[in-house]
Short mmCIF file of C-alpha atoms and ligand atoms in Angstrom, two decimals:
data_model
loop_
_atom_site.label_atom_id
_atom_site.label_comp_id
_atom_site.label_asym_id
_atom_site.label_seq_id
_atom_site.Cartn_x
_atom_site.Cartn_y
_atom_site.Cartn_z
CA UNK A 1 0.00 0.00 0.00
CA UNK A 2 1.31 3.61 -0.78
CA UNK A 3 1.71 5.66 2.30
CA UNK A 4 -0.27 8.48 2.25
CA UNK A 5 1.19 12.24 1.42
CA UNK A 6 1.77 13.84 4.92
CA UNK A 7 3.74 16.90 6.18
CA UNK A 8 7.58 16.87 6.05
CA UNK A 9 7.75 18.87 9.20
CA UNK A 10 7.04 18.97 12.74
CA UNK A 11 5.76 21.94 15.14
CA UNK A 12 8.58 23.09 17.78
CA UNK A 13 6.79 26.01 18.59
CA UNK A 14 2.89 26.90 18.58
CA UNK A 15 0.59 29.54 18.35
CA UNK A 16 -3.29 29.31 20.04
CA UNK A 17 -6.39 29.84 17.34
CA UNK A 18 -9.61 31.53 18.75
CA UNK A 19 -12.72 30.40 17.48
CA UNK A 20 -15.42 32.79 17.35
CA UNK A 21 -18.87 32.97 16.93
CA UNK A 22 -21.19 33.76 13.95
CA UNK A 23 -22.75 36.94 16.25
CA UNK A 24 -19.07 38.18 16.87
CA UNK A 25 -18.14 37.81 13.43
CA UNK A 26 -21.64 39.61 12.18
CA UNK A 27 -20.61 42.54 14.70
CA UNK A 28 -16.70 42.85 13.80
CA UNK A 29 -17.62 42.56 10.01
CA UNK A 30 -19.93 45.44 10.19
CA UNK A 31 -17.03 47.62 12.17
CA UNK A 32 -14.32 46.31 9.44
CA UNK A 33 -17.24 48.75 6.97
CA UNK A 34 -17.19 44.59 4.88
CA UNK A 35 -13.33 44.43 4.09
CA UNK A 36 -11.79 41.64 5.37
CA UNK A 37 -8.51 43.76 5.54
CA UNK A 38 -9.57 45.80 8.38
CA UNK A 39 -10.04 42.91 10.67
CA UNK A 40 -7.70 42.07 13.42
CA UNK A 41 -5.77 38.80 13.49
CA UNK A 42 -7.81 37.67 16.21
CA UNK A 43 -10.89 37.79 14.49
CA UNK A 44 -10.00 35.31 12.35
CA UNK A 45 -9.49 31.23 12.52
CA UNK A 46 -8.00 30.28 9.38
CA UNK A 47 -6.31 33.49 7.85
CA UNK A 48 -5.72 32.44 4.17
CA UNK A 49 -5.94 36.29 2.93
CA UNK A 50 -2.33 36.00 1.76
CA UNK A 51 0.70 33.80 2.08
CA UNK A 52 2.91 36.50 1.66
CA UNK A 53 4.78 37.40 4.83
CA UNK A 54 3.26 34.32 7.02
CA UNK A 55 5.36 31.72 6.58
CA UNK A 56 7.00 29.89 9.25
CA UNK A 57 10.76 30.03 9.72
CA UNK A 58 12.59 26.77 10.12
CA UNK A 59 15.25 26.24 13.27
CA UNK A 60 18.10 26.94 10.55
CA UNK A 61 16.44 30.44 9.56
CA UNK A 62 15.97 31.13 13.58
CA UNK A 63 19.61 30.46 14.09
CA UNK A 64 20.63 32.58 11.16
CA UNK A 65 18.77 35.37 12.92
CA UNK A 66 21.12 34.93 16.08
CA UNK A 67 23.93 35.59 14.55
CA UNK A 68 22.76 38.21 11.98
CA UNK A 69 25.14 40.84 11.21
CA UNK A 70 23.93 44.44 11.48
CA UNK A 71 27.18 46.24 9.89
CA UNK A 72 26.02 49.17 7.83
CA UNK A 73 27.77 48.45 5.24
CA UNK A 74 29.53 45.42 4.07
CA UNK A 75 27.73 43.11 6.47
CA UNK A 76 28.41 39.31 6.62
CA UNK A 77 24.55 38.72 6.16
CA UNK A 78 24.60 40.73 3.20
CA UNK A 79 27.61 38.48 1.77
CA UNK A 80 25.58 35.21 2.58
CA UNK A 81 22.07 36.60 0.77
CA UNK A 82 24.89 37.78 -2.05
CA UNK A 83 25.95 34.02 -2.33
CA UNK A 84 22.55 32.15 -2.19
CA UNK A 85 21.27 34.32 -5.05
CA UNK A 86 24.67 33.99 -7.29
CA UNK A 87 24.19 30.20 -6.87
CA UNK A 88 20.66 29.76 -7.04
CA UNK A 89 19.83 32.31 -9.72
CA UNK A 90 22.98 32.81 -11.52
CA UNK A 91 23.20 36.90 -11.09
CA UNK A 92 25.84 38.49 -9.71
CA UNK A 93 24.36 41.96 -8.76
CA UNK A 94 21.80 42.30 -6.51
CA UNK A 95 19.98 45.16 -4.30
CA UNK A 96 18.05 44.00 -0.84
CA UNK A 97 14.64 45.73 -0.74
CA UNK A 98 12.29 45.69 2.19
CA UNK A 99 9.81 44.35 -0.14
CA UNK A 100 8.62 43.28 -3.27
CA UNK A 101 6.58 46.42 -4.59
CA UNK A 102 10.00 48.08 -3.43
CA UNK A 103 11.83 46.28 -6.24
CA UNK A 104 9.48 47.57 -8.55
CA UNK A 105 9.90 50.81 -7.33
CA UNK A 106 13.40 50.76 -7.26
CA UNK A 107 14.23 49.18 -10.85
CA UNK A 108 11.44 51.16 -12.75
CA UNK A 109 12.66 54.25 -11.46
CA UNK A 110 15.59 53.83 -13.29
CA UNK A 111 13.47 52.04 -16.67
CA UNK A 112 10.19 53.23 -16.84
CA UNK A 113 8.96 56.93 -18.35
CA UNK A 114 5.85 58.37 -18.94
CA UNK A 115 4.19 56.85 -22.31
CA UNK A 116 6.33 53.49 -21.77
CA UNK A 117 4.34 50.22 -22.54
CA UNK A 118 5.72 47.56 -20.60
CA UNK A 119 4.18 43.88 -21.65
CA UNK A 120 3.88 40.58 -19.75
CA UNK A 121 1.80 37.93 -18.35
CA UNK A 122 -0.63 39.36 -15.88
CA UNK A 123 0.86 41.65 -14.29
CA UNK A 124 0.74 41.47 -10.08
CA UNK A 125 -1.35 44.41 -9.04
CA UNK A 126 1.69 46.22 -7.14
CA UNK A 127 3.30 46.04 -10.52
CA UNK A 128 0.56 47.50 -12.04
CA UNK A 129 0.21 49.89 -9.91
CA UNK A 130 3.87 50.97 -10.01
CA UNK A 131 3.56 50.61 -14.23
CA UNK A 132 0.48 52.95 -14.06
CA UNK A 133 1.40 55.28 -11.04
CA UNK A 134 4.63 56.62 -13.77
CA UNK A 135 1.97 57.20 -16.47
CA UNK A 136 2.86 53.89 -18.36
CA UNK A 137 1.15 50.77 -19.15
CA UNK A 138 0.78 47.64 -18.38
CA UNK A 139 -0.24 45.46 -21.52
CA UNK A 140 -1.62 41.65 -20.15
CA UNK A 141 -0.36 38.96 -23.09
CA UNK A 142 -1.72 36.13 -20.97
CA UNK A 143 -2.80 32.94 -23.34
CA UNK A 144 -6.54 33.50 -23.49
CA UNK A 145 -6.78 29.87 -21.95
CA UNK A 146 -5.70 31.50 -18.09
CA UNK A 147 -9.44 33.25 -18.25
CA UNK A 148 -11.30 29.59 -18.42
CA UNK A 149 -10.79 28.80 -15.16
CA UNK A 150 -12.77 24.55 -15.85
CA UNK A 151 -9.93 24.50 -18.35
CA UNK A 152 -7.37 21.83 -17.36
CA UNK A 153 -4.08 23.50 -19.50
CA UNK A 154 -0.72 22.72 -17.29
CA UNK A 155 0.79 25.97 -18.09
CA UNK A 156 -2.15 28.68 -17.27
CA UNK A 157 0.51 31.21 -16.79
CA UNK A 158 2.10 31.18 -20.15
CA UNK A 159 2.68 34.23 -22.89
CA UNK A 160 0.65 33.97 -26.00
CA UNK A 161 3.53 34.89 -27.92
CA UNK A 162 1.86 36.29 -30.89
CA UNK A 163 -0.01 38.62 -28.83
CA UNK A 164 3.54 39.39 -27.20
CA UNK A 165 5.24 40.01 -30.69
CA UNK A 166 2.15 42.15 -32.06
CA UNK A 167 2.99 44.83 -28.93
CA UNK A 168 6.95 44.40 -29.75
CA UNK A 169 6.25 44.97 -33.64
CA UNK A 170 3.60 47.67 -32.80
CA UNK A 171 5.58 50.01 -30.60
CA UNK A 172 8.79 51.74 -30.96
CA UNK A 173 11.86 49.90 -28.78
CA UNK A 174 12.38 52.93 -26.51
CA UNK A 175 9.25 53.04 -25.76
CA UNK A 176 9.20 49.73 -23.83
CA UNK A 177 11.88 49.72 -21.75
CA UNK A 178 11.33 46.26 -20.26
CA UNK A 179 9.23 42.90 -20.49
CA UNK A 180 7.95 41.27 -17.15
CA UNK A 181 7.61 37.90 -17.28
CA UNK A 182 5.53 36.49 -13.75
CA UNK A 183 5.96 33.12 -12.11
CA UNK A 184 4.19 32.09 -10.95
CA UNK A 185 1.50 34.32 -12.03
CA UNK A 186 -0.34 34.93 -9.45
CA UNK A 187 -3.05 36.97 -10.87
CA UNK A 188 -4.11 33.53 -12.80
CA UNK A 189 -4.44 31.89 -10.44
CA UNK A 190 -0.41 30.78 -8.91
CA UNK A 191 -0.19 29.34 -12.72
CA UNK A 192 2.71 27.98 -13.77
CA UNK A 193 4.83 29.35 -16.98
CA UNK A 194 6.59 26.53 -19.21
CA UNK A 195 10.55 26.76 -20.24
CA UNK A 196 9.38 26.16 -23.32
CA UNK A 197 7.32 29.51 -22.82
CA UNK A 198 10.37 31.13 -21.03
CA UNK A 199 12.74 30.78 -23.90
CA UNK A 200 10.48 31.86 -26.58
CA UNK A 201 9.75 34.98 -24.46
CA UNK A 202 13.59 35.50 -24.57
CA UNK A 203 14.16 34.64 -27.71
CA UNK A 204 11.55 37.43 -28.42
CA UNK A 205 13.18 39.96 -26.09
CA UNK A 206 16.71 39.32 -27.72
CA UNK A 207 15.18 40.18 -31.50
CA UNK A 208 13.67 43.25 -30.16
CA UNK A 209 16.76 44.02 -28.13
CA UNK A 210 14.36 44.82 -25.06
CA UNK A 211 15.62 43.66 -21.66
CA UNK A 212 13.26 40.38 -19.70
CA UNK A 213 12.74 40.68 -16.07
CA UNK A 214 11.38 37.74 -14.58
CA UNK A 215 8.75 38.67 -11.21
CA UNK A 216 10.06 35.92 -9.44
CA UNK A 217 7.85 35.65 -5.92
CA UNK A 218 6.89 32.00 -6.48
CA UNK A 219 9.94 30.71 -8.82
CA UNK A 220 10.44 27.14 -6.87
CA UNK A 221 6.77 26.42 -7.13
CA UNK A 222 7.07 27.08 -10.86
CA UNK A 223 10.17 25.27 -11.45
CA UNK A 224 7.69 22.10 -9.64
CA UNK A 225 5.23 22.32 -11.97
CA UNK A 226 8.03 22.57 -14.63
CA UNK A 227 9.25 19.36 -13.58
CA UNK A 228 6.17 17.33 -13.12
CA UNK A 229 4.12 18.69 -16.30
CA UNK A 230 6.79 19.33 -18.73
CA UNK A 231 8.29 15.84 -20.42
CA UNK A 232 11.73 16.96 -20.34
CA UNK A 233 12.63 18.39 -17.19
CA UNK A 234 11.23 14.92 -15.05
CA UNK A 235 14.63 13.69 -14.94
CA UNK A 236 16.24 17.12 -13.63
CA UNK A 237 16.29 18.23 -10.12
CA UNK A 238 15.05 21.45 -8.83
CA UNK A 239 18.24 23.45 -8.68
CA UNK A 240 19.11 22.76 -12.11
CA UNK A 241 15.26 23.89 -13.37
CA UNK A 242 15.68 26.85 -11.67
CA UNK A 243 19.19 27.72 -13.19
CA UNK A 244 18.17 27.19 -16.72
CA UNK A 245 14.85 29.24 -15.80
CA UNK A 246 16.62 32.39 -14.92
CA UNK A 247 19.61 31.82 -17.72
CA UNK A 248 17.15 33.51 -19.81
CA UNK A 249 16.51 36.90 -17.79
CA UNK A 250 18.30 39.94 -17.85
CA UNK A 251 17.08 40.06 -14.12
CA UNK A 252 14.53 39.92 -11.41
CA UNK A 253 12.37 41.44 -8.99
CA UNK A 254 11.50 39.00 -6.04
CA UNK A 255 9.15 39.29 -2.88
CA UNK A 256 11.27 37.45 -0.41
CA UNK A 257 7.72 37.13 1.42
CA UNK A 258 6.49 33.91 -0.78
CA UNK A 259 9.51 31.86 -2.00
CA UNK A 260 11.92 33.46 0.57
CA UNK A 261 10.23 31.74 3.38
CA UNK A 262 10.44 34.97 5.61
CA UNK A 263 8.25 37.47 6.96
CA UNK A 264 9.78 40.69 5.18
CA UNK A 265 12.52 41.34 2.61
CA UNK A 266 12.92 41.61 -1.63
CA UNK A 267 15.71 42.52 -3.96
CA UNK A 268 16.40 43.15 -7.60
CA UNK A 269 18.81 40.80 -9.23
CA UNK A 270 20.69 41.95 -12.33
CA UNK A 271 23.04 40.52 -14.94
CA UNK A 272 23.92 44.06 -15.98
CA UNK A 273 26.59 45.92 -14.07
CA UNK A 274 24.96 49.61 -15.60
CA UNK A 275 21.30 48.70 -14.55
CA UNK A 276 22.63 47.77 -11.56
CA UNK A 277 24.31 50.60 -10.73
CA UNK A 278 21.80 52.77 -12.20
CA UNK A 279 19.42 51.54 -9.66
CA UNK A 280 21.98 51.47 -6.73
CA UNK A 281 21.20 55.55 -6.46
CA UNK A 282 17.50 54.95 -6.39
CA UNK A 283 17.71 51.89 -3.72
CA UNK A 284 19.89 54.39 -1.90
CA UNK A 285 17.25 57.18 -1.92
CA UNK A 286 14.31 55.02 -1.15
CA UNK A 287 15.48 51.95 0.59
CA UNK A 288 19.01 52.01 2.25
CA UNK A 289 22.66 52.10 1.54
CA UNK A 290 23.33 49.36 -1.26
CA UNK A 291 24.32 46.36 1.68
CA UNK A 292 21.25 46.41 3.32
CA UNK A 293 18.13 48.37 1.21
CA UNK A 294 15.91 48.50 4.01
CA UNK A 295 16.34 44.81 5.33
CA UNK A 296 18.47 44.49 8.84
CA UNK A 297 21.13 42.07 8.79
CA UNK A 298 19.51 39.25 10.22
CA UNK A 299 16.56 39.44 7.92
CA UNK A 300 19.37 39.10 5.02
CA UNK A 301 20.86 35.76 6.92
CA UNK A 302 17.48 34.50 7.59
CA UNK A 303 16.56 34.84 3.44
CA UNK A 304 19.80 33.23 2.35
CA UNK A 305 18.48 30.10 4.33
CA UNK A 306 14.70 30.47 2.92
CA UNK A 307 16.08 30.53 -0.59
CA UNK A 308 18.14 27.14 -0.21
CA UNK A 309 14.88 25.57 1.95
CA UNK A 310 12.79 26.72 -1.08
CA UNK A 311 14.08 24.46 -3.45
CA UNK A 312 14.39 21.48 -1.49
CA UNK A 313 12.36 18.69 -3.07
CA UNK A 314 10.63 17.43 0.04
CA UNK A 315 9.26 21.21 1.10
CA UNK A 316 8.13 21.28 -2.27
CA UNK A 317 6.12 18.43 -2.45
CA UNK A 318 4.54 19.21 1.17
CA UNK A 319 3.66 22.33 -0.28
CA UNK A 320 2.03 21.73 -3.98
CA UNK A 321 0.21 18.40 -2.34
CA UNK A 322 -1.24 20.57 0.87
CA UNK A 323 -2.70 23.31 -1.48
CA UNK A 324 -3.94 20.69 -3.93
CA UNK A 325 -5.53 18.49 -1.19
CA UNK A 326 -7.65 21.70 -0.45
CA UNK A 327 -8.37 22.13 -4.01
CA UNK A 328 -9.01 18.45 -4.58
CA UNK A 329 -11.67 18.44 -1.31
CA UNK A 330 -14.03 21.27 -2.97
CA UNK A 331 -13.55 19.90 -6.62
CA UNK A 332 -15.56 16.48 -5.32
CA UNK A 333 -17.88 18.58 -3.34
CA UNK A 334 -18.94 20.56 -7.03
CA UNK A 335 -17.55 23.69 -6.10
CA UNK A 336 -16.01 25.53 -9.38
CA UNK A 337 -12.24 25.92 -8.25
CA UNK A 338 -9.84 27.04 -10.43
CA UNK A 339 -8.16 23.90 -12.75
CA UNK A 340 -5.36 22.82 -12.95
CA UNK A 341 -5.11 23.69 -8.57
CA UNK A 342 -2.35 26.57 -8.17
CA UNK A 343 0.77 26.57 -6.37
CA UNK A 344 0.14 29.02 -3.46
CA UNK A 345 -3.62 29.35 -3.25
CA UNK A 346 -7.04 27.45 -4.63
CA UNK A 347 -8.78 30.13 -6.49
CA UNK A 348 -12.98 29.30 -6.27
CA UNK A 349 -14.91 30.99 -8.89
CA UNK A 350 -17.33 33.46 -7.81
CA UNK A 351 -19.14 33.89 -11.01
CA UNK A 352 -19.87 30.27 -10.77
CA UNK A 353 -20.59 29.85 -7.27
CA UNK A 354 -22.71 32.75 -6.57
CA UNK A 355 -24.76 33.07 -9.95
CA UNK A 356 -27.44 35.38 -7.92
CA UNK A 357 -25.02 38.41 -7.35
CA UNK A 358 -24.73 41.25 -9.65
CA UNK A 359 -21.23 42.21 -11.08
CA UNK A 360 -22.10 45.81 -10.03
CA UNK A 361 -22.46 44.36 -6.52
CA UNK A 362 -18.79 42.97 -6.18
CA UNK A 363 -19.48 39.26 -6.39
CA UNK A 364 -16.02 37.48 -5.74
CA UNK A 365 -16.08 39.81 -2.39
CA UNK A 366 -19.11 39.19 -1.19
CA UNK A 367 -18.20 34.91 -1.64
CA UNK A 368 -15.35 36.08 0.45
CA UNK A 369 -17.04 37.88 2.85
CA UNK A 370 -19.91 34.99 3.28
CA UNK A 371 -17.12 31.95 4.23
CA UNK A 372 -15.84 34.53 7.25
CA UNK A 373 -18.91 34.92 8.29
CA UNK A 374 -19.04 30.49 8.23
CA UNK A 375 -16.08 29.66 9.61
CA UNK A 376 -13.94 32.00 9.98
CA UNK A 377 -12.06 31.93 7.41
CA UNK A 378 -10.66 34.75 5.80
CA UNK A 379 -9.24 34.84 1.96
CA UNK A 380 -9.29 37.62 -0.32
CA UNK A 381 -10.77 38.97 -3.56
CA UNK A 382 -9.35 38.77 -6.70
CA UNK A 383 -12.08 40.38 -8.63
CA UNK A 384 -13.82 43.85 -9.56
CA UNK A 385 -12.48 45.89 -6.39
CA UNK A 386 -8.61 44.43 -6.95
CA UNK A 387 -9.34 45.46 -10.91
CA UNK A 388 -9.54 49.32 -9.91
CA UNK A 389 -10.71 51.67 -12.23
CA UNK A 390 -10.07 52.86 -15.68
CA UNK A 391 -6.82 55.01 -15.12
CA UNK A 392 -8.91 57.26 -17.83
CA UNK A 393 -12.57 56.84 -18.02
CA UNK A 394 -12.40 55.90 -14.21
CA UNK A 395 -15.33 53.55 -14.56
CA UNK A 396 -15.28 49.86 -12.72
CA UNK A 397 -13.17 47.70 -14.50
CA UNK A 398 -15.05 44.08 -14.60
CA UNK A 399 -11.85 41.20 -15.23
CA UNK A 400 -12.96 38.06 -17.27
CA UNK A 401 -13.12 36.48 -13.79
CA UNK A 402 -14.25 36.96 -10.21
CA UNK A 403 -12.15 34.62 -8.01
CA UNK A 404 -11.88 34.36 -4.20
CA UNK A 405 -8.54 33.43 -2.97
CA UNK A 406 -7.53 31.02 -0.76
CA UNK A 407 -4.03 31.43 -0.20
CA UNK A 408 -2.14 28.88 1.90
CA UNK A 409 1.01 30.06 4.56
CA UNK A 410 4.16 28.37 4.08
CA UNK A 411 4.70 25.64 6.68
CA UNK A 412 2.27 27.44 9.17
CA UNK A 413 -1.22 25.21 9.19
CA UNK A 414 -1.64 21.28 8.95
CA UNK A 415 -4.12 19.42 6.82
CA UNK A 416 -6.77 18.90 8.88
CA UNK A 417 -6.38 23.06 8.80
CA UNK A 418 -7.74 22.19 5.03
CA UNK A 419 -10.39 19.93 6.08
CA UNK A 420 -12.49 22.85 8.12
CA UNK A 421 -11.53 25.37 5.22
CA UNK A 422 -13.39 23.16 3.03
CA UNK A 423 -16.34 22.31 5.35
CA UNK A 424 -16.66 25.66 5.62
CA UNK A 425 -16.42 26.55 1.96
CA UNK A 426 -19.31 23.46 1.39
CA UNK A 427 -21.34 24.63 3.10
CA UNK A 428 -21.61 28.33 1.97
CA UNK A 429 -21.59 26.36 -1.61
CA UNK A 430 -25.06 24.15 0.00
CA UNK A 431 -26.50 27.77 0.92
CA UNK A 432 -25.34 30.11 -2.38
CA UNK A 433 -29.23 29.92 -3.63
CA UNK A 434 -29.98 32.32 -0.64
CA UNK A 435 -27.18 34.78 -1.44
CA UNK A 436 -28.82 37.51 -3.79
CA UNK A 437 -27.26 40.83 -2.39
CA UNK A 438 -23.85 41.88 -2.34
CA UNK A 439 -22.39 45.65 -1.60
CA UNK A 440 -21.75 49.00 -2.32
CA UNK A 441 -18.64 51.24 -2.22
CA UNK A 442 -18.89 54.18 0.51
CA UNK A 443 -15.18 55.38 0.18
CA UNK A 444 -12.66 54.53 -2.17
CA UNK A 445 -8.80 55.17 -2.87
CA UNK A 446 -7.64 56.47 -6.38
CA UNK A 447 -5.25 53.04 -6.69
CA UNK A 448 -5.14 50.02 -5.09
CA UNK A 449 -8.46 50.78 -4.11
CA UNK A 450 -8.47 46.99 -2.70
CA UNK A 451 -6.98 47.54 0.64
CA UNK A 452 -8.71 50.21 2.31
CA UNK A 453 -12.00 49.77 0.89
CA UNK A 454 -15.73 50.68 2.70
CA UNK A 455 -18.14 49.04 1.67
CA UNK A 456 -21.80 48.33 3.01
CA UNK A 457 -24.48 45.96 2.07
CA UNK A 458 -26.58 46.13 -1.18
CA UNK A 459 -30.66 45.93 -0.64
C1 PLP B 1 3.64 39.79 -3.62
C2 PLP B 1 4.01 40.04 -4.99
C3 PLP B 1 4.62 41.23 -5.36
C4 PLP B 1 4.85 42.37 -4.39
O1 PLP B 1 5.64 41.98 -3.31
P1 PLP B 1 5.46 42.56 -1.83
O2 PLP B 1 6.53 41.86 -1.07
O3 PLP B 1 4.09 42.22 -1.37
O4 PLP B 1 5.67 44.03 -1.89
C5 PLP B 1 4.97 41.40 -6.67
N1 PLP B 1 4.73 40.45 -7.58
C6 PLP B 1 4.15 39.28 -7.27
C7 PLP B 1 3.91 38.24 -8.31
C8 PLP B 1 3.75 39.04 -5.96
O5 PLP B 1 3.15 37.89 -5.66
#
């Protein structure tokens, strides 16, 4: 008999859950004005709004944070970051951020003008938002597949490279001063890109002579899916998928939140000494001298161990099989979830599940704001709100899809964690009939209108 897939860690140190009731939640749901960001930790049971930032730390990364140097400049910490990335990812400049949204800020600075068209897969709304904040824009060259979320493709994240080489051919070079390639993408879904899709996006970038940055939050759960969906990268181990990945970018921007394995940190990696130094002034302006760009010491030793854990094939397998398992448990129960399941998160469609709730009325949200009110659990939408407006015409934008998110914390909850999620999530699903109202805006930001949201309910 196979033995069944089970964690490949054990809990050292543990942290108490409070369960609340469906009256507290009504009340504290009301007082967050219906956005799940304005609740306290507290309030929730199962926090799966994010797994950026809440991952546990093994005892290696712990122990790294003992003996963290703090050095201004020149630090050991910074040396040991410097040599996981030069032998993980192959670059030999880098720049520690204190995020990721701070590596866009920091490299686009130094690329991106007004006017500038900058292409990709999907771009990550902080990217967006840092594309569109300089007056430039983002142009989504996502396969059209990624927006059928019952479609089982294996590569939901990939290019359409026609699409890709009609913006090249259609625009003059200057005028896009970079291509962003995402993996995973996250705003399909955590869906993997191919290396067959990563070298024909190079090969594209090297005829137009325009540089390829590769968005790298969730590279080691890419480079899984490369090796169990694409035929010939079975036989090669993690490290080397990863190599060849990121042998065809010019650089990266990375959230050290998600792969990293630790609760705050980014960088840019670059192959090119100019960019690199061109951007050393602006990391020095907006995130700290060039050694330590707003990360202390011990955060740096702490993400040189993440990005070696990362890749390890065990914590991989723990990690695509836990989220899957989720996925897998609503799938049987009829609930639309995204296909193939992502690497970070299970993605349910709204659309589908709630078929009673206007688009006006923010239907992905109010899914997400219905399995709080359940069980406690909180995820997040990916949907109308997280769309923003027209940067012009500053009506709604409505995406091809509605999706709440359930994202899934590195290392942090078990699989019987899964099992309530999906109780709860089945039996919203045995319930949706009822759900006919969803909500109204009451305040709004100009950008990234997402997080700060009020909202109150529809009648
Ligand atoms: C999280 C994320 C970012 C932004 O990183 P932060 O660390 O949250 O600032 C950028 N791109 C992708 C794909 C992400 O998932």
């Amino acid at each position: 008999m196979n033995l069944p897939f089970c964690e490949n860690y054990k809990i050292k140190t543990v942290e108490s859950l409070y369960k609340s009731t469906t009256a507290q939640r009504l009340q504290w749901l009301k007082d967050a004005r219906y956005n799940l960001f304005n609740l306290r930790s507290e309030q929730v049971f199962i926090d799966l709004l994010t797994d950026s930032g809440t991952g546990s730390m093994s005892q290696e990364q712990w122990a790294a944070i003992m003996t963290g140097d703090e050095s201004y400049a020149g630090s050991r910490s910074y040396f040991k970051l410097k040599e996981s990335i030069e032998d993980i990812f192959g670059f030999r400049y880098f720049l520690p951020t204190h995020q990721g949204r701070a590596a866009e800020n920091v490299l686009f600075s130094a690329l991106v003008k007004a006017g500038d068209i900058v292409p990709g897969n999907a771009h990550f709304d902080t990217t967006k938002g840092h594309i569109e904040f300089r007056k430039a824009t983002a142009i989504d060259c996502t396969i059209t597949e990624a927006s059928d979320t019952a479609l089982n493709h294996p590569f939901k994240g990939n290019v359409d490279i026609e699409k890709l080489e009609e913006v090249l051919k259609s625009v003059s070079p200057e005028k896009i001063p970079l291509i962003i390639l995402t993996i995973t993408c996250n705003s399909t879904g955590g869906q993997p890109v191919s290396m067959g899709n990563i070298k024909e996006v190079y090969r594209l970038s090297r005829k137009y002579n325009i540089p390829l940055f590769f968005d790298s939050a969730r590279f080691a759960e890419n480079a899984w899916f490369i090796k169990e969906r694409e035929a010939d990268y079975a036989e090669k181990n993690i490290p080397e998928i990863v190599r060849e990945m990121f042998s065809y970018a010019d650089g990266m921007t990375m959230s050290s939140k998600k792969d990293g394995i630790v609760n705050i940190g980014g960088f840019i990696g670059f192959r090119n000494q100019e960019l690199f130094r061109k951007s050393s002034t602006y990391n020095i302006m907006f995130e700290g001298y060039i050694t330590y760009g707003g990360m202390a010491g011990r955060d740096m030793a702490a993400l040189a161990q993440g990005l070696r854990e990362v890749i390890e094939p065990d914590y991989l397998e723990t990690r695509i099989r836990q989220v899957e398992f989720l996925g897998n448990s609503l799938s049987v129960a009829g609930v639309p979830v995204q296909q193939p399941i992502g690497g970070h998160a299970v993605f349910i469609d709204a659309l589908r599940f709630l078929p009673f709730v206007k688009r006006e009325e923010f239907v992905a949200q109010t899914l997400a704001l219905e399995l709080y009110l359940e069980g406690g659990v909180r995820g997040v939408e990916i949907g109308t709100l997280m769309a923003d407006r027209d940067p012009i015409s500053r009506e709604n934008r409505f995406p091809k899809t509605e999706m709440v998110r359930l994202a899934i914390p590195r290392r942090v909850y078990t699989n019987s964690h899964m099992e309530y999620v999906a109780a709860t999530v089945r039996n919203v699903f045995e319930r949706r009939e009822n759900i006919k109202n969803g909500y109204r805006i009451t305040w709004e930001a100009e950008i990234l209108r997402h997080f700060t949201i009020e909202l109150e309910k529809a009648q």
